[in-house]
Amino acid sequence: MAQEPVLAVESLRVEFATGDAPPVVAVSDMSFEVHRGETLCIVGESGCGKSLTALSILRLLPRPYGRIGAGRVLLDGRDLTTVSEAEIRAVRGRAISMIFQEPMTSLNPVLTVGRQIAETVMVHEGLSWQDCMDRALEMLRQVRIPEPERRLHEYPHQLSGGMRQRVMIAMALACRPRVLLADEPTTALDVTIQAQILDLIRDLQQETGAAVVLITHDLGVVAEMAQRVLVMYAGSKVEEGSVEEIFDAPSHPYTRGLMAAMPHLGGGRGKRLNEIPGVVPALDARPPGCAFAPRCMQAVARCHAEAPPLVQIGGTHTVACWAHGQGARA
Amino acid sequence: MWSYVARRVLATLPVMGVVAVIVFLMLRLSPGDPAAIIAGDHATSEDIAQIRERLGLDRSLAEQFVWWLGQLLSGDLGTSIYLDRPVLGLILERVEPTLALSISTMTFAVALAIPMGVVAAWKAGSWIDQSIMALSVLAFSVPVFLIGYGLVIGFSLTLELLPVQGFVSLAEDPVGFARHLVLPTVALGLVYTALLARITRATMLETLNEDYIRTARAKGLAEPRVLILHALKNASVPIVTTIGTGLALLIGGVVVTESVFAVPGIGRLTIDAVLQRDYPVIQGVILVIAGVYVLVNLAIDLAYSLLDPRIRY
């Protein structure tokens, strides 16, 4: 793509202070770009650092221990890691919005949904309260909430889970952001509602041209939504490519493991699903070499000793595994 | 809403009924001849007979209760034995100082404690948090009378800024009213400030960890708005409970402070009545204070439904 990326994350490191001990690194050397109208899916198991990556873009890491240790986050070329608190606030909810996993707990229970949407508009666009409420109503219509006039004045507990997530989306898109970070937006919802929410995000993306970073552990969602896919394991990127590259030729053993763990129609009923043996290593107990080596069937001595670099193996396809590129076994 | 209020008001009636029975029995079941106790050591037998007749003690217990309840419902709380004046009148005379002191104390505590608690929770673990919490432990541990006398010595006797004691009615002299209230308010208010600051900090800490606070920040809201509109409103139910019960306790319990500062309020009335064994006054005060507790609790319950839309009736 010739066009400049809207959002570029460069060599980001997220770490947690631990008193006097050296900080624990939760995400290391994370880089990716996302362009206007494009959807990038970040995939990985729980605890691999997907959400932290997203939160660090908006500098919303859990306080007071979480912090960005290194790297840059460029929004249209401007580094968000160094701007003032007031400047990052002006970006949050306006240029970059975020949707969270739990619509049940992510909306304020004591404020009406209309007020919660209108507030974002008021803070960023300084319109009169009435105009902000009008925008909130319009947003509820856009996210296809039935009877929006009534819902506007209701509280989150009066809405269903799917409707609450629609409210979250309405809130996130109220100021027409250029980037939407969606952190597992459908995980907490029924399967039928999931499809509706994904359709909605896609439709609104087409309308507004927003770049979407969709975090998920569900490869079904990836296949449905992504143009590009980034696979994370234990805080690092292990593979990245277009959705075709990743699905046609998954190259990291971890990516292949994720694919194999996906249930298939006609895959033989009653057959056990494949799983990746072992668990993700704890943050402070990561092995010196490739973090996946202890769980990897193909691991060789080098994998345990030295972390593999990212190498390009196709058009836009990169992978961090000794089995590929210069490090490939002879 | 109104039917809820009506139901809650009706539900207070049994409580008040139980209080009335206990207050009634308090005098009748006290050991010995209550009339003799009331009359004191130097009374003649005529005095005792007179008291017995006046209190209706010569009739059966049931008869006495019906008669007493009848009086009560018509607004007659009896007559003070010592002062020979209607109890209700005595209490009403003393309501202004007590109410003024209770309300000013709670206002002082709320105005100081809520910002303290919010800031402490916001900056949890920092030196600001630690100093606020250390101050609150101090304020909580020093007895009210000690703070009271300390303030009198400092501000009244040494600096001569404020009156030592007494009370001036608001209607009579607003400036004097305020000047007389300052020291008792501070003496009494510090404990409540400490209590409220701790409760505010604890509930705010919990609330600030909620997902919706992260959402509020992700929307680009400034911290004061996040803290006050999004967090404090959610944290308000336990805080309001503490304010409410604190106010009820104050109205019933300003005894010590009123004594130290010679404020002629309900607390003083109670102390005098106990010392003089003025049973009708004691009964009246208990009834009125119980009534205040019930009303304050009612007000707290109603406030919940205003603060948190999930609480429905």
XYZ file of C-alpha atoms in Angstrom:
643
model
C 0.000 0.000 0.000
C 1.456 3.303 -1.067
C -0.755 5.357 1.199
C 0.530 6.375 4.635
C -0.792 4.312 7.545
C -3.282 6.036 9.868
C -1.815 4.279 12.852
C 1.652 2.819 13.154
C 3.012 1.083 16.208
C 6.797 0.821 16.223
C 8.846 -1.461 18.480
C 6.432 -0.982 21.353
C 7.373 -2.389 24.730
C 4.848 -2.528 27.579
C 6.198 -3.167 31.021
C 5.038 -3.297 34.599
C 6.983 -1.792 37.453
C 7.656 -4.270 40.260
C 9.117 -2.175 43.047
C 12.891 -2.459 43.104
C 13.126 -5.447 40.770
C 13.554 -4.800 37.046
C 10.194 -4.254 35.328
C 8.305 -7.233 33.941
C 7.938 -6.950 30.179
C 4.430 -7.795 29.032
C 4.706 -6.825 25.354
C 7.996 -6.532 23.514
C 9.051 -5.192 20.153
C 5.519 -4.949 18.817
C 5.157 -3.260 15.443
C 2.249 -2.971 13.051
C 0.509 -0.526 10.747
C -3.084 -0.056 9.845
C -4.448 1.936 6.937
C -7.672 3.797 6.306
C -10.598 1.433 5.822
C -8.466 -1.577 6.682
C -9.093 -4.160 9.388
C -6.174 -5.672 11.239
C -6.928 -8.593 13.519
C -4.619 -9.269 16.440
C -4.951 -12.919 17.453
C -3.633 -14.797 20.422
C -4.473 -16.580 23.639
C -5.663 -14.798 26.773
C -2.785 -13.051 28.462
C -0.585 -12.762 25.379
C -0.633 -8.960 25.515
C -3.262 -8.172 22.874
C -5.327 -5.939 25.114
C -2.286 -4.270 26.643
C -1.097 -3.401 23.146
C -4.426 -1.732 22.415
C -4.578 0.048 25.773
C -1.058 1.384 25.364
C -2.025 3.026 22.064
C -4.373 5.286 24.055
C -2.019 5.354 27.060
C -4.644 3.667 29.191
C -2.400 1.032 30.728
C -3.447 0.026 34.246
C -2.096 2.597 36.677
C 0.199 3.098 38.430
C 2.370 0.149 37.433
C 1.830 -0.261 33.695
C 3.861 1.870 31.327
C 5.246 2.090 27.821
C 8.905 1.125 28.151
C 9.982 1.831 24.591
C 8.706 2.383 21.087
C 6.410 4.806 19.349
C 2.723 4.999 18.532
C 2.226 7.180 15.465
C -1.156 8.617 14.608
C -0.806 10.247 11.194
C 2.889 10.496 11.941
C 2.520 12.114 15.386
C 4.030 10.154 18.275
C 1.329 9.697 20.921
C 3.723 8.349 23.532
C 5.310 11.759 24.013
C 2.356 14.157 23.781
C 0.936 15.825 26.891
C -1.888 14.382 28.971
C -4.297 16.987 27.517
C -3.267 16.118 23.967
C -3.763 12.388 24.438
C -7.195 13.112 25.976
C -8.105 15.006 22.836
C -7.158 11.914 20.807
C -9.093 9.459 22.980
C -12.655 9.031 21.789
C -12.118 11.420 18.911
C -9.318 10.255 16.581
C -8.986 6.830 18.202
C -11.875 5.110 19.958
C -12.023 1.871 21.817
C -14.681 -0.785 22.367
C -14.234 -3.225 25.205
C -15.021 -6.849 25.727
C -17.640 -6.618 28.446
C -20.536 -4.383 27.476
C -22.118 -5.280 30.830
C -19.427 -3.658 32.903
C -18.009 -1.144 30.455
C -20.993 1.187 30.573
C -21.592 3.344 33.607
C -24.614 1.884 35.448
C -25.838 5.163 36.905
C -25.891 7.311 33.775
C -28.376 7.041 30.910
C -26.965 5.699 27.653
C -27.880 8.933 25.899
C -25.879 10.904 28.383
C -22.881 8.603 28.042
C -22.841 8.983 24.262
C -23.579 12.714 24.295
C -20.815 13.339 26.807
C -18.156 12.159 24.356
C -19.459 14.543 21.726
C -19.640 17.410 24.190
C -16.085 16.932 25.411
C -14.619 16.785 21.916
C -16.811 18.989 19.815
C -18.073 21.494 22.345
C -21.629 21.492 20.983
C -24.616 22.460 23.098
C -26.011 19.661 25.245
C -29.123 19.474 23.081
C -27.024 19.030 19.928
C -24.999 16.351 21.674
C -28.162 14.497 22.664
C -29.392 14.795 19.065
C -26.134 13.231 17.907
C -26.537 10.479 20.512
C -30.000 9.722 19.144
C -28.671 9.672 15.599
C -25.892 7.279 16.695
C -28.412 4.938 18.346
C -30.274 4.878 15.026
C -27.049 4.151 13.159
C -26.242 1.183 15.353
C -29.802 -0.023 14.672
C -31.189 0.046 18.162
C -34.969 -0.259 18.012
C -36.970 2.602 19.572
C -33.907 4.840 19.933
C -35.956 7.741 21.383
C -36.910 5.566 24.335
C -33.517 3.879 24.728
C -31.775 7.226 24.841
C -33.168 7.814 28.317
C -32.654 4.309 29.625
C -29.902 2.950 31.835
C -27.530 0.151 30.767
C -29.210 -2.420 33.020
C -32.418 -1.953 31.051
C -30.749 -3.115 27.811
C -29.752 -6.573 26.585
C -26.084 -7.525 26.154
C -26.195 -7.065 22.395
C -27.837 -3.673 22.732
C -25.264 -2.569 25.268
C -22.486 -3.451 22.845
C -24.325 -1.431 20.185
C -24.368 1.466 22.630
C -20.608 1.033 23.146
C -20.145 1.145 19.384
C -22.384 4.200 19.100
C -20.308 5.878 21.795
C -17.027 4.933 20.115
C -18.117 6.170 16.709
C -19.962 9.307 17.839
C -17.026 11.538 16.925
C -16.191 9.690 13.684
C -12.786 8.367 14.772
C -10.153 7.433 12.215
C -9.120 4.383 14.207
C -11.371 2.000 16.106
C -9.743 -0.373 18.577
C -12.138 -3.224 19.288
C -10.974 -5.476 22.115
C -12.855 -8.775 21.798
C -16.103 -6.932 21.085
C -18.148 -10.090 20.610
C -16.623 -12.491 23.126
C -19.250 -11.865 25.786
C -22.191 -12.141 23.382
C -24.404 -14.936 22.005
C -23.286 -16.365 18.689
C -26.206 -14.882 16.747
C -25.620 -11.470 18.285
C -21.886 -11.778 17.540
C -22.564 -11.932 13.811
C -24.840 -8.880 14.012
C -22.253 -6.857 15.896
C -19.491 -7.808 13.450
C -21.732 -6.861 10.507
C -22.451 -3.567 12.187
C -18.770 -2.786 12.737
C -18.023 -3.640 9.115
C -20.886 -1.539 7.755
C -19.964 1.463 9.852
C -16.348 1.044 8.870
C -17.323 1.176 5.216
C -19.373 4.299 5.839
C -16.716 6.149 7.804
C -13.510 4.702 6.350
C -12.146 4.082 9.821
C -9.185 1.789 10.313
C -10.122 -1.062 12.644
C -7.832 -2.982 14.960
C -9.844 -5.981 16.074
C -8.500 -8.050 18.916
C -9.811 -11.567 19.140
C -8.895 -15.127 19.946
C -11.534 -16.412 17.550
C -10.156 -17.346 14.127
C -13.725 -17.464 12.808
C -13.974 -13.750 13.522
C -10.602 -13.238 11.828
C -11.711 -15.016 8.657
C -14.881 -12.933 8.649
C -13.386 -9.507 9.274
C -9.657 -9.202 8.642
C -7.639 -7.959 5.721
C -4.481 -8.394 7.730
C -3.711 -10.719 10.630
C -1.129 -10.403 13.395
C -0.529 -13.427 15.614
C 0.813 -12.753 19.098
C 2.345 -15.162 21.537
C 3.614 -14.326 25.038
C 3.886 -10.613 24.368
C 5.521 -10.761 20.949
C 4.473 -10.860 17.340
C 5.164 -14.322 15.931
C 3.539 -14.001 12.515
C 1.882 -11.350 10.378
C 0.399 -11.352 6.918
C -2.669 -10.802 4.817
C -5.632 -12.940 5.755
C -4.992 -15.131 2.680
C -1.317 -15.579 3.509
C -2.069 -16.579 7.071
C -4.954 -18.919 6.310
C -3.365 -20.458 3.195
C 0.108 -20.869 4.596
C 0.220 -20.562 8.385
C 3.951 -20.673 9.029
C 4.541 -20.366 12.739
C 3.910 -23.602 14.642
C 1.746 -21.590 17.044
C -0.443 -20.243 14.219
C -0.767 -23.764 12.852
C -1.712 -24.946 16.325
C -4.448 -22.296 16.542
C -5.794 -23.340 13.142
C -5.784 -26.994 14.101
C -7.610 -26.201 17.322
C -10.475 -24.681 15.351
C -13.477 -26.997 15.024
C -14.394 -27.791 11.397
C -17.675 -28.834 9.897
C -17.391 -32.420 8.744
C -14.180 -32.752 10.687
C -15.488 -35.946 12.185
C -17.918 -35.826 15.044
C -16.826 -37.145 18.355
C -13.204 -36.650 17.402
C -11.299 -34.677 20.006
C -10.323 -31.175 18.956
C -6.621 -30.610 18.598
C -5.093 -28.565 21.323
C -1.702 -26.993 21.818
C -0.056 -28.801 24.717
C 1.152 -26.749 27.682
C 0.340 -23.212 28.767
C 1.598 -19.721 28.011
C 4.663 -19.044 30.192
C 4.243 -16.520 33.012
C 5.536 -13.006 32.333
C 8.504 -13.368 34.643
C 9.305 -16.938 33.590
C 9.739 -16.577 29.856
C 12.399 -18.864 28.409
C 15.511 -17.232 26.952
C 14.913 -18.461 23.391
C 11.637 -18.610 21.491
C 8.810 -18.219 24.017
C 6.848 -20.928 22.229
C 9.684 -23.473 22.213
C 8.585 -25.400 25.337
C 5.215 -26.139 23.681
C 6.504 -26.567 20.141
C 6.670 -30.027 18.521
C 9.331 -28.879 16.045
C 11.587 -27.121 18.514
C 15.322 -27.716 18.118
C 18.186 -26.796 20.438
C 18.589 -23.357 18.907
C 14.934 -22.475 19.649
C 15.563 -22.871 23.369
C 18.709 -20.768 23.319
C 18.044 -17.874 20.975
C 14.917 -15.914 20.121
C 14.187 -16.040 16.372
C 13.969 -12.716 14.476
C 11.017 -11.813 12.234
C 11.790 -12.777 8.633
C 9.855 -12.098 5.464
C 8.671 -15.275 3.790
C 6.203 -13.890 1.226
C 4.713 -10.644 -0.110
C 3.679 -9.161 3.226
C 4.104 -12.321 5.226
C 6.555 -12.315 8.137
C 7.233 -14.953 10.766
C 9.504 -15.337 13.774
C 10.597 -18.947 13.702
C 13.970 -20.639 13.183
C 12.293 -23.054 10.793
C 11.978 -20.227 8.234
C 14.190 -17.816 6.326
C 17.877 -17.505 7.036
C 17.477 -19.545 10.157
C 15.825 -22.481 8.382
C 17.297 -25.888 8.996
C 19.563 -26.989 6.184
C -42.372 6.685 43.559
C -45.063 8.183 45.783
C -46.581 4.817 46.561
C -43.112 3.673 47.580
C -42.741 6.659 49.877
C -46.165 5.984 51.347
C -45.332 2.319 51.916
C -42.039 3.184 53.541
C -43.710 5.730 55.823
C -46.327 3.154 56.836
C -43.572 0.644 57.532
C -42.086 3.010 60.103
C -45.237 2.820 62.226
C -44.539 -0.638 63.738
C -41.024 0.486 64.602
C -42.322 3.547 66.365
C -44.921 1.355 68.102
C -42.210 -0.897 69.535
C -40.237 2.153 70.650
C -43.345 3.526 72.362
C -43.920 0.262 74.244
C -40.316 0.127 75.427
C -40.372 3.750 76.531
C -43.630 3.161 78.351
C -42.299 0.077 80.146
C -39.037 1.799 81.015
C -40.692 3.790 83.765
C -43.268 1.226 84.852
C -40.838 -1.672 85.172
C -38.063 0.176 86.922
C -37.463 -1.479 90.293
C -39.236 -0.102 93.328
C -41.919 2.531 93.274
C -41.236 4.792 90.315
C -43.079 7.595 92.016
C -40.750 7.333 94.988
C -37.707 7.225 92.720
C -38.915 10.251 90.844
C -39.755 12.139 93.982
C -36.250 11.610 95.324
C -34.843 11.055 98.791
C -36.353 14.035 100.544
C -39.930 13.693 99.328
C -42.890 13.460 101.654
C -45.487 10.724 101.191
C -47.910 13.342 99.829
C -45.411 14.272 97.157
C -45.110 10.611 96.163
C -48.881 10.135 96.080
C -49.228 13.246 93.952
C -46.650 12.031 91.473
C -48.248 8.590 91.353
C -51.609 10.114 90.574
C -50.187 12.466 87.974
C -48.451 9.646 86.143
C -51.499 7.415 86.464
C -49.459 4.806 88.278
C -52.399 3.846 90.458
C -54.211 2.293 87.496
C -53.615 -1.083 85.774
C -50.737 -1.423 83.328
C -53.029 -1.846 80.300
C -55.135 1.116 81.311
C -52.027 3.185 81.798
C -50.680 2.246 78.363
C -53.885 3.124 76.530
C -54.118 6.417 78.364
C -50.432 7.203 77.749
C -50.632 6.279 74.072
C -53.718 8.447 73.700
C -51.844 11.382 75.188
C -48.888 10.649 72.937
C -50.951 10.569 69.765
C -52.554 13.875 70.631
C -49.020 15.318 70.827
C -48.771 15.361 74.606
C -45.452 13.881 75.722
C -46.234 14.537 79.368
C -45.041 17.173 81.780
C -41.599 17.625 83.203
C -41.603 16.809 86.892
C -38.710 19.063 87.677
C -39.588 22.062 85.525
C -43.344 21.492 85.564
C -43.616 22.317 81.878
C -44.836 20.274 78.862
C -42.073 17.980 77.584
C -42.842 18.686 73.935
C -42.306 22.385 74.507
C -39.005 21.723 76.276
C -37.779 19.585 73.402
C -38.878 22.066 70.746
C -37.006 24.820 72.558
C -33.863 22.738 72.429
C -34.232 21.585 68.834
C -32.631 24.597 67.194
C -29.191 24.328 68.828
C -29.019 20.581 68.364
C -30.200 20.657 64.782
C -27.927 23.578 63.954
C -24.933 21.817 65.481
C -25.702 18.474 63.832
C -26.227 19.949 60.403
C -23.212 22.248 60.540
C -21.061 19.354 61.785
C -22.159 17.079 58.971
C -21.785 19.822 56.364
C -18.278 20.510 57.640
C -17.409 16.806 57.569
C -18.848 16.231 54.088
C -17.182 19.308 52.627
C -13.812 18.199 53.943
C -14.015 14.409 53.791
C -15.349 13.808 50.290
C -12.618 15.725 48.458
C -10.061 14.124 50.798
C -11.344 10.615 50.166
C -11.599 11.149 46.410
C -8.070 12.516 46.134
C -6.693 9.769 48.400
C -8.276 7.076 46.225
C -7.184 8.778 43.020
C -3.588 9.035 44.231
C -3.711 5.742 46.134
C -0.364 4.791 47.608
C 1.166 8.236 47.114
C 2.332 10.506 49.908
C -0.899 12.526 49.546
C -2.946 9.403 50.199
C -0.746 8.404 53.109
C -0.923 11.821 54.764
C -4.698 12.003 54.371
C -5.097 8.562 55.910
C -2.659 9.347 58.738
C -4.617 12.530 59.542
C -7.838 10.589 59.568
C -6.463 8.032 62.020
C -5.378 10.907 64.248
C -8.741 12.672 64.043
C -10.471 9.406 64.761
C -8.374 8.545 67.795
C -8.448 11.804 69.754
C -11.532 12.030 71.984
C -14.043 14.746 71.137
C -13.797 16.410 74.552
C -10.024 16.675 74.218
C -10.294 18.320 70.794
C -13.047 20.515 72.212
C -11.035 21.769 75.167
C -7.966 22.140 72.972
C -9.894 24.351 70.565
C -11.338 26.413 73.414
C -7.900 26.976 74.888
C -6.385 27.823 71.514
C -9.028 29.866 69.716
C -11.046 31.304 72.608
C -8.756 31.783 75.533
C -5.384 32.382 73.850
C -6.286 33.970 70.529
C -9.656 35.290 71.734
C -11.116 34.824 68.276
C -14.237 32.882 69.134
C -16.616 32.612 72.081
C -15.771 29.976 74.672
C -19.226 28.520 74.869
C -22.954 29.107 74.609
C -25.423 29.452 71.810
C -27.179 32.308 70.050
C -30.326 31.769 68.018
C -30.073 32.316 64.274
C -33.059 34.623 64.314
C -31.534 36.692 67.091
C -28.035 37.269 65.698
C -26.836 35.390 62.592
C -23.193 36.364 63.090
C -23.190 35.346 66.724
C -24.966 32.137 65.746
C -22.181 31.265 63.322
C -19.390 32.305 65.687
C -20.764 30.139 68.460
C -21.080 27.153 66.167
C -17.521 27.113 64.808
C -15.673 25.398 67.650
C -18.261 22.731 68.516
C -18.634 22.005 64.805
C -14.916 21.454 64.346
C -14.595 19.426 67.554
C -17.435 17.132 66.635
C -16.836 17.218 62.888
C -13.282 15.897 62.857
C -14.336 12.390 63.843
C -16.975 12.309 61.140
C -14.537 13.770 58.644
C -12.128 10.944 59.388
C -14.834 8.300 59.129
C -16.297 9.699 55.918
C -12.909 10.218 54.279
C -12.048 6.564 54.878
C -15.386 5.313 53.546
C -15.103 7.592 50.510
C -11.573 6.417 49.794
C -12.487 2.743 50.109
C -15.554 2.889 47.870
C -13.815 5.147 45.364
C -10.855 2.770 45.145
C -13.227 -0.028 44.288
C -15.138 2.063 41.780
C -12.012 3.368 40.069
C -11.112 -0.215 39.155
C -14.376 -0.721 37.300
C -14.410 -1.182 33.552
C -16.661 1.829 33.024
C -14.017 4.101 34.479
C -11.609 2.854 31.816
C -14.357 3.517 29.260
C -14.782 7.050 30.567
C -11.058 7.672 30.214
C -11.030 6.062 26.763
C -13.667 8.601 25.712
C -11.195 11.364 26.435
C -12.840 12.737 29.572
C -10.722 14.821 31.917
C -9.917 13.364 35.325
C -12.209 15.610 37.419
C -15.171 14.530 35.317
C -14.155 10.867 35.523
C -13.727 11.108 39.283
C -16.825 13.067 40.154
C -19.457 12.211 37.581
C -18.448 8.664 36.731
C -16.850 7.358 39.918
C -18.262 9.332 42.840
C -21.856 8.877 41.739
C -21.337 5.130 41.671
C -19.587 5.199 45.017
C -22.245 7.390 46.611
C -24.546 4.792 48.146
C -22.240 3.743 51.008
C -21.174 7.361 51.457
C -24.746 8.591 51.756
C -25.495 5.807 54.226
C -22.631 6.971 56.407
C -23.722 10.598 56.168
C -27.298 9.673 57.059
C -26.536 7.451 60.018
C -23.889 9.943 61.111
C -26.472 12.709 61.124
C -28.899 10.572 63.128
C -26.154 9.711 65.611
C -25.252 13.383 65.868
C -28.779 14.480 66.670
C -28.981 11.798 69.323
C -25.453 12.042 70.536
C -24.295 15.610 70.754
C -24.383 15.187 74.523
C -20.663 15.550 75.133
C -20.097 18.441 72.778
C -23.110 20.315 74.076
C -21.774 19.886 77.578
C -18.285 21.079 76.723
C -19.550 24.132 74.873
C -22.598 24.691 77.100
C -24.962 24.570 74.139
C -28.532 24.380 75.456
C -29.611 21.612 73.058
C -31.264 18.219 73.310
C -28.044 16.741 74.679
C -28.065 19.112 77.610
C -31.748 18.517 78.142
C -31.079 14.774 78.289
C -28.234 15.094 80.748
C -30.222 17.391 83.011
C -33.238 15.091 82.804
C -31.181 12.026 83.697
C -29.501 13.791 86.613
C -32.875 14.980 87.891
C -34.638 11.677 87.116
C -37.135 13.631 85.078
C -38.707 10.523 83.553
C -41.280 12.181 81.284
C -38.518 14.265 79.715
C -36.271 11.224 79.263
C -39.135 9.363 77.640
C -39.946 12.267 75.388
C -36.343 12.675 74.272
C -36.009 8.953 73.521
C -39.210 8.986 71.502
C -38.191 12.034 69.512
C -34.683 10.731 68.823
C -36.028 7.331 67.805
C -38.381 9.162 65.477
C -35.463 11.086 63.982
C -33.515 7.849 63.397
C -36.480 6.315 61.631
C -36.962 9.399 59.456
C -33.267 9.636 58.585
C -33.198 5.974 57.589
C -36.245 6.575 55.446
C -34.499 9.520 53.807
C -31.392 7.388 53.141
C -33.485 4.691 51.464
C -35.203 7.255 49.301
C -31.841 8.815 48.385
C -30.574 5.425 47.149
C -33.228 5.241 44.498
C -32.330 8.729 43.309
C -28.604 7.954 43.126
C -28.693 4.493 41.619
C -31.336 3.786 38.982
C -30.858 0.039 39.470
C -32.416 0.302 42.934
C -36.141 0.011 42.322
C -39.112 -0.265 44.570
